[in-house]
Coordinates of C-alpha atoms in Angstrom, one line a residue:
M1 CA 162.2 106.7 61.7
T2 CA 161.5 107.5 57.9
R3 CA 159.0 110.1 56.5
N4 CA 157.0 106.8 55.0
G5 CA 157.1 105.1 58.4
R6 CA 155.6 108.0 60.4
V7 CA 152.9 108.4 57.9
R8 CA 152.2 104.6 58.2
L9 CA 152.1 104.8 61.9
A10 CA 149.8 107.8 61.7
V11 CA 147.5 106.0 59.4
A12 CA 147.3 103.3 61.7
F13 CA 146.6 104.9 64.7
A14 CA 143.6 106.9 63.0
A15 CA 142.3 103.4 61.9
M16 CA 142.4 102.3 65.5
A17 CA 140.7 105.2 66.7
A18 CA 138.1 104.9 64.2
V19 CA 137.4 101.4 65.2
A20 CA 137.4 102.2 68.9
I21 CA 134.9 105.1 68.2
S22 CA 132.8 102.7 66.3
L23 CA 132.6 100.2 69.1
I24 CA 131.6 102.8 71.4
S25 CA 128.9 103.8 69.2
F26 CA 127.4 100.5 68.9
A27 CA 127.8 99.4 72.4
P28 CA 124.5 98.9 74.3
Q29 CA 123.6 102.1 76.0
A30 CA 121.8 102.3 79.4
S31 CA 118.3 103.9 78.9
A32 CA 117.3 106.9 81.1
S33 CA 114.7 106.2 83.7
V34 CA 111.8 108.4 83.8
S35 CA 110.3 109.5 87.0
L36 CA 107.1 107.8 87.9
P37 CA 104.2 110.0 89.3
A38 CA 105.1 110.5 92.8
G39 CA 107.1 107.3 92.4
M40 CA 104.0 105.1 92.0
A41 CA 103.5 102.6 89.2
N42 CA 99.8 101.3 89.7
Y43 CA 96.7 103.5 90.0
T44 CA 92.9 103.2 90.0
V45 CA 91.3 106.0 88.1
A46 CA 87.7 107.3 87.4
V47 CA 87.4 110.0 84.6
G48 CA 84.6 111.2 82.5
R49 CA 82.5 113.9 81.4
V50 CA 79.7 115.4 83.9
D51 CA 78.2 118.3 82.1
A52 CA 74.6 119.8 82.6
K53 CA 75.0 121.2 79.0
V54 CA 75.0 117.8 77.2
R55 CA 73.1 114.5 77.5
T56 CA 76.0 112.5 76.2
N57 CA 77.9 112.3 79.5
W58 CA 80.3 109.2 79.9
Q59 CA 82.3 107.4 82.5
R60 CA 85.5 105.4 82.5
L61 CA 86.7 103.5 85.4
A62 CA 90.3 102.2 84.8
T63 CA 93.7 100.9 85.9
Y64 CA 96.9 102.6 84.7
R65 CA 100.3 101.1 84.7
F66 CA 103.2 103.6 84.4
A67 CA 106.7 102.2 83.7
D68 CA 110.1 103.6 84.3
D69 CA 110.8 103.6 80.4
G70 CA 108.0 106.4 80.0
T71 CA 105.4 104.0 78.7
V72 CA 101.7 103.5 80.4
T73 CA 99.0 101.2 79.7
E74 CA 95.5 101.2 80.9
E75 CA 92.4 99.1 80.9
H76 CA 89.1 100.1 81.5
W77 CA 85.2 99.9 81.3
H78 CA 83.0 102.5 79.6
W79 CA 79.5 103.7 80.1
T80 CA 77.7 106.5 78.2
Q81 CA 74.3 108.2 78.1
S82 CA 74.5 107.5 74.2
R83 CA 74.4 103.8 74.6
R84 CA 71.3 102.6 76.6
V85 CA 72.0 99.6 78.3
K86 CA 70.4 97.6 81.2
R87 CA 71.9 96.9 84.7
S88 CA 73.8 93.6 85.0
Y89 CA 73.8 91.0 87.9
T90 CA 77.0 90.0 89.9
G91 CA 75.9 86.6 90.8
V92 CA 76.5 87.5 94.6
Q93 CA 73.4 86.8 96.8
A94 CA 72.8 89.2 99.9
T95 CA 71.8 86.3 102.2
K96 CA 71.3 86.9 105.9
C97 CA 72.0 90.7 105.3
P98 CA 70.3 93.8 106.9
A99 CA 69.0 94.6 103.5
R100 CA 66.8 92.4 101.5
D101 CA 68.2 89.2 100.4
C102 CA 68.8 90.0 96.6
N103 CA 71.2 89.2 93.6
I104 CA 73.3 92.3 93.7
Q105 CA 73.3 94.5 90.5
T106 CA 75.9 96.5 88.7
A107 CA 76.4 98.5 85.8
N108 CA 76.2 96.9 82.5
G109 CA 79.4 94.7 81.6
F110 CA 81.2 95.3 84.9
Q111 CA 80.6 91.6 85.8
S112 CA 82.8 90.8 83.0
K113 CA 86.1 88.7 83.9
S114 CA 88.6 91.6 82.7
A115 CA 88.4 95.1 81.2
P116 CA 87.0 95.0 77.5
K117 CA 89.1 98.2 76.7
S118 CA 92.6 99.2 76.8
L119 CA 94.9 102.1 75.8
S120 CA 98.7 102.5 75.6
G121 CA 100.8 105.6 75.4
T122 CA 103.7 107.7 77.0
F123 CA 103.8 110.0 80.0
Q124 CA 106.0 112.7 81.5
V125 CA 106.0 114.3 85.0
S126 CA 106.8 118.1 85.2
D127 CA 106.7 119.5 88.6
D128 CA 103.2 118.3 90.1
V129 CA 101.4 117.4 86.9
V130 CA 101.7 114.2 84.7
R131 CA 100.7 114.2 81.1
I132 CA 99.8 111.2 79.2
E133 CA 99.7 111.0 75.7
W134 CA 97.8 108.2 74.4
D135 CA 98.4 106.6 71.0
G136 CA 95.7 108.2 68.6
D137 CA 96.4 111.6 69.7
Q138 CA 94.5 111.9 72.9
W139 CA 96.0 113.3 75.9
E140 CA 95.1 114.1 79.5
E141 CA 96.8 115.9 82.3
W142 CA 96.5 115.2 86.3
K143 CA 98.0 117.1 89.3
I144 CA 99.7 115.0 91.8
S145 CA 99.9 114.9 95.5
T146 CA 101.0 112.4 98.2
P147 CA 98.4 112.1 101.0
I148 CA 100.8 109.4 102.5
E149 CA 104.4 110.1 101.7
G150 CA 106.4 107.2 99.9
K151 CA 103.1 104.8 100.2
L152 CA 100.2 106.7 98.3
A153 CA 99.5 109.2 95.4
R154 CA 96.6 111.1 94.6
L155 CA 95.7 112.2 91.0
A156 CA 93.3 115.3 90.5
F157 CA 91.8 115.7 87.1
H158 CA 93.4 118.9 85.3
R159 CA 92.6 118.7 81.5
S160 CA 92.2 116.7 78.5
N161 CA 91.6 117.1 74.6
F162 CA 88.7 114.5 74.6
G163 CA 85.9 116.1 76.6
A164 CA 86.7 114.8 79.9
T165 CA 85.7 117.3 82.8
H166 CA 86.5 115.5 86.0
G167 CA 88.3 112.5 87.5
F168 CA 89.8 110.8 90.7
G169 CA 93.0 108.6 91.0
Y170 CA 95.1 106.9 93.5
G171 CA 98.3 104.9 93.0
S172 CA 100.8 102.9 94.8
Q173 CA 103.4 100.2 94.4
A174 CA 100.7 97.6 95.4
D175 CA 99.9 95.5 92.5
L176 CA 96.5 95.9 90.8
T177 CA 95.7 92.2 91.5
D178 CA 95.6 92.9 95.1
R179 CA 92.5 93.7 96.9
A180 CA 91.1 94.0 100.4
S181 CA 88.8 91.4 101.3
M182 CA 85.1 92.0 102.2
S183 CA 86.1 91.0 105.7
E184 CA 88.8 93.6 105.7
L185 CA 86.5 96.0 104.4
A186 CA 84.0 95.3 107.2
A187 CA 86.5 96.2 109.7
V188 CA 87.1 99.7 108.4
D189 CA 85.8 102.6 110.5
H190 CA 83.5 103.9 107.5
T191 CA 82.7 107.3 109.5
E192 CA 86.5 108.3 108.6
L193 CA 85.8 108.0 104.8
K194 CA 84.4 111.1 103.0
H195 CA 82.3 111.3 100.0
R196 CA 83.1 113.8 97.0
F197 CA 81.1 113.6 93.8
H198 CA 79.8 115.1 90.6
F199 CA 76.5 113.6 89.6
W200 CA 74.4 114.6 86.4
K201 CA 70.8 114.8 87.2
T202 CA 67.4 116.4 86.0
D203 CA 65.0 118.4 88.0
N204 CA 61.8 118.5 86.2
G205 CA 63.5 117.7 82.7
K206 CA 66.3 120.4 83.5
P207 CA 69.7 118.9 83.7
Y208 CA 72.1 120.0 86.5
V209 CA 75.3 118.7 88.2
D210 CA 74.7 117.7 91.7
V211 CA 78.2 118.3 93.6
G212 CA 79.1 117.4 97.0
F213 CA 82.3 117.0 99.3
G214 CA 83.7 116.5 102.9
S215 CA 80.6 114.6 104.3
K216 CA 80.6 111.1 105.0
F217 CA 78.8 108.6 102.7
W218 CA 75.3 107.9 103.4
M219 CA 75.9 104.5 104.9
T220 CA 78.6 103.8 107.3
D221 CA 77.0 100.9 109.4
W222 CA 78.2 98.0 107.1
E223 CA 77.9 94.3 108.0
L224 CA 79.4 91.4 106.5
C225 CA 77.0 89.0 105.0
G226 CA 76.2 87.0 102.0
G227 CA 78.7 84.1 103.2
G228 CA 81.2 86.7 103.5
K229 CA 80.7 87.9 100.0
C230 CA 79.1 91.2 100.6
L231 CA 78.7 94.1 102.7
S232 CA 75.1 95.6 103.5
G233 CA 73.2 98.1 105.2
E234 CA 69.6 99.5 105.7
S235 CA 69.0 103.1 106.3
S236 CA 65.8 104.6 108.0
T237 CA 64.7 105.8 104.7
P238 CA 64.5 102.7 104.4
T239 CA 67.1 102.3 101.6
E240 CA 69.0 99.1 100.9
Y241 CA 72.6 99.4 100.4
Y242 CA 75.2 96.7 99.3
V243 CA 78.9 96.4 98.3
A244 CA 80.0 93.3 96.5
A245 CA 82.8 92.2 94.1
P246 CA 81.2 92.4 90.5
N247 CA 81.4 88.8 90.2
S248 CA 82.0 85.6 92.4
S249 CA 85.6 85.3 91.2
T250 CA 87.1 88.8 90.9
V251 CA 91.0 88.9 91.6
D252 CA 91.5 92.7 91.1
R253 CA 90.4 95.9 92.7
R254 CA 86.9 96.0 91.5
D255 CA 84.0 96.5 93.8
T256 CA 80.4 97.6 93.1
L257 CA 78.0 99.8 95.1
W258 CA 74.2 99.1 94.8
H259 CA 71.5 101.1 96.6
W260 CA 67.7 101.6 96.1
Q261 CA 64.7 102.9 98.1
R262 CA 62.7 99.9 99.4
G263 CA 59.4 101.6 98.7
L264 CA 60.2 101.8 95.0
A265 CA 60.1 98.0 94.9
D266 CA 57.2 97.6 97.3
G267 CA 55.4 100.2 94.8
R268 CA 56.2 97.7 91.9
G269 CA 55.0 94.6 93.9
E270 CA 58.8 93.5 94.0
Y271 CA 60.9 92.1 96.8
C272 CA 64.2 93.0 95.0
Y273 CA 64.0 96.2 93.0
T274 CA 64.4 95.8 89.0
G275 CA 63.7 99.5 88.2
N276 CA 66.1 102.5 88.2
S277 CA 68.4 101.5 91.1
H278 CA 71.8 103.0 91.6
V279 CA 74.7 101.2 90.4
K280 CA 78.2 102.3 90.9
P281 CA 81.1 100.4 89.8
M282 CA 84.4 101.2 92.0
M283 CA 88.1 100.4 92.4
Q284 CA 90.0 100.0 95.7
I285 CA 92.5 102.5 97.0
L286 CA 95.3 100.6 98.4
D287 CA 98.6 102.0 99.5
S288 CA 102.0 100.3 99.0
D289 CA 101.6 98.2 102.1
G290 CA 98.3 96.8 101.0
G291 CA 96.4 99.3 103.4
F292 CA 92.6 100.2 102.1
H293 CA 91.7 103.8 102.0
G294 CA 88.6 103.8 100.2
W295 CA 87.3 103.7 96.5
V296 CA 87.2 106.0 93.1
G297 CA 83.9 105.2 91.6
I298 CA 81.5 106.0 88.7
E299 CA 77.8 106.0 88.7
A300 CA 76.1 104.5 85.5
S301 CA 72.5 104.5 86.5
L302 CA 70.8 104.7 83.0
S303 CA 66.9 104.8 83.0
Q304 CA 65.6 101.4 81.9
T305 CA 61.9 102.2 82.8
S306 CA 61.2 105.1 80.5
P307 CA 62.7 106.6 77.3
G308 CA 65.2 109.3 77.0
T309 CA 67.7 110.5 79.5
D310 CA 65.5 112.3 82.2
S311 CA 65.8 109.6 84.6
D312 CA 69.4 109.0 84.3
D313 CA 71.8 109.3 87.3
V314 CA 75.6 109.4 85.9
G315 CA 78.8 110.6 87.3
L316 CA 82.0 110.2 89.2
F317 CA 82.9 110.1 92.9
E318 CA 85.4 109.0 95.5
I319 CA 84.7 107.6 98.9
S320 CA 88.2 108.0 100.7
R321 CA 90.1 109.2 103.7
F322 CA 91.4 111.9 101.4
A323 CA 88.3 113.2 99.4
V324 CA 88.7 117.0 99.7

């Protein structure tokens, strides 16, 4: 082969190599999968500020959806001492219940068809911590544990840059539209569920945070009533207790807890109390098989009978098999 022929052949090979490289460069690449928190995608979460030093505490009850592309989306309800709102009615009537026959109340707005607020962002798992960075430069971190290996994950609030102080969360592969029915909730042994809470209150006008963990919730003897739409119980105090969905057509994890002392209603000449009852929106905790393990929740019992915040009861809690 002549020298010119060798040169032409070398040029041709170089051109072919360049084309091959360009084809490889522009070929679709499989995206790297990101580890989900404990391998679970769908979480119910209660997070907020519970701080005795301020009177602007807030609560957020949310669902988090983690995707293996590293993105996370969130939908939530939000309450704050800074926005004074009255309680709402669920439309669920507690007929033929141990407690009084009343239209069950919930925190303002929780009876809505869907969550009014949302966030989106990215996440990263490092060892036992998941860091979430929301669009808009807010971030939060949670410590991950697995109370039921391969079926249920637990999130314990670690820290944030937007003022949150406490939080509880649980996640699994169960869809966030899955829920345990009231009859299924009635069949649960509620003595097995533990109550952990951080509640902002006042004593003679002085704020403090009431903390409790490891004990049973105050009511464990629940009965199915209201035509199968609620649970109810009455303590010896007597205090009236109710659990129901926040509206008559809920198809998600939401429930609401409502309780009040009967003597307070009697003192106002009322059968159903319209004063400062305890309203506590909740989200069910379900494992990947759909098994029920309790709730995460918030209290947003803002005073609607007197000005100011002295009569507020606000905070975060969980009632679950794994509250520690």
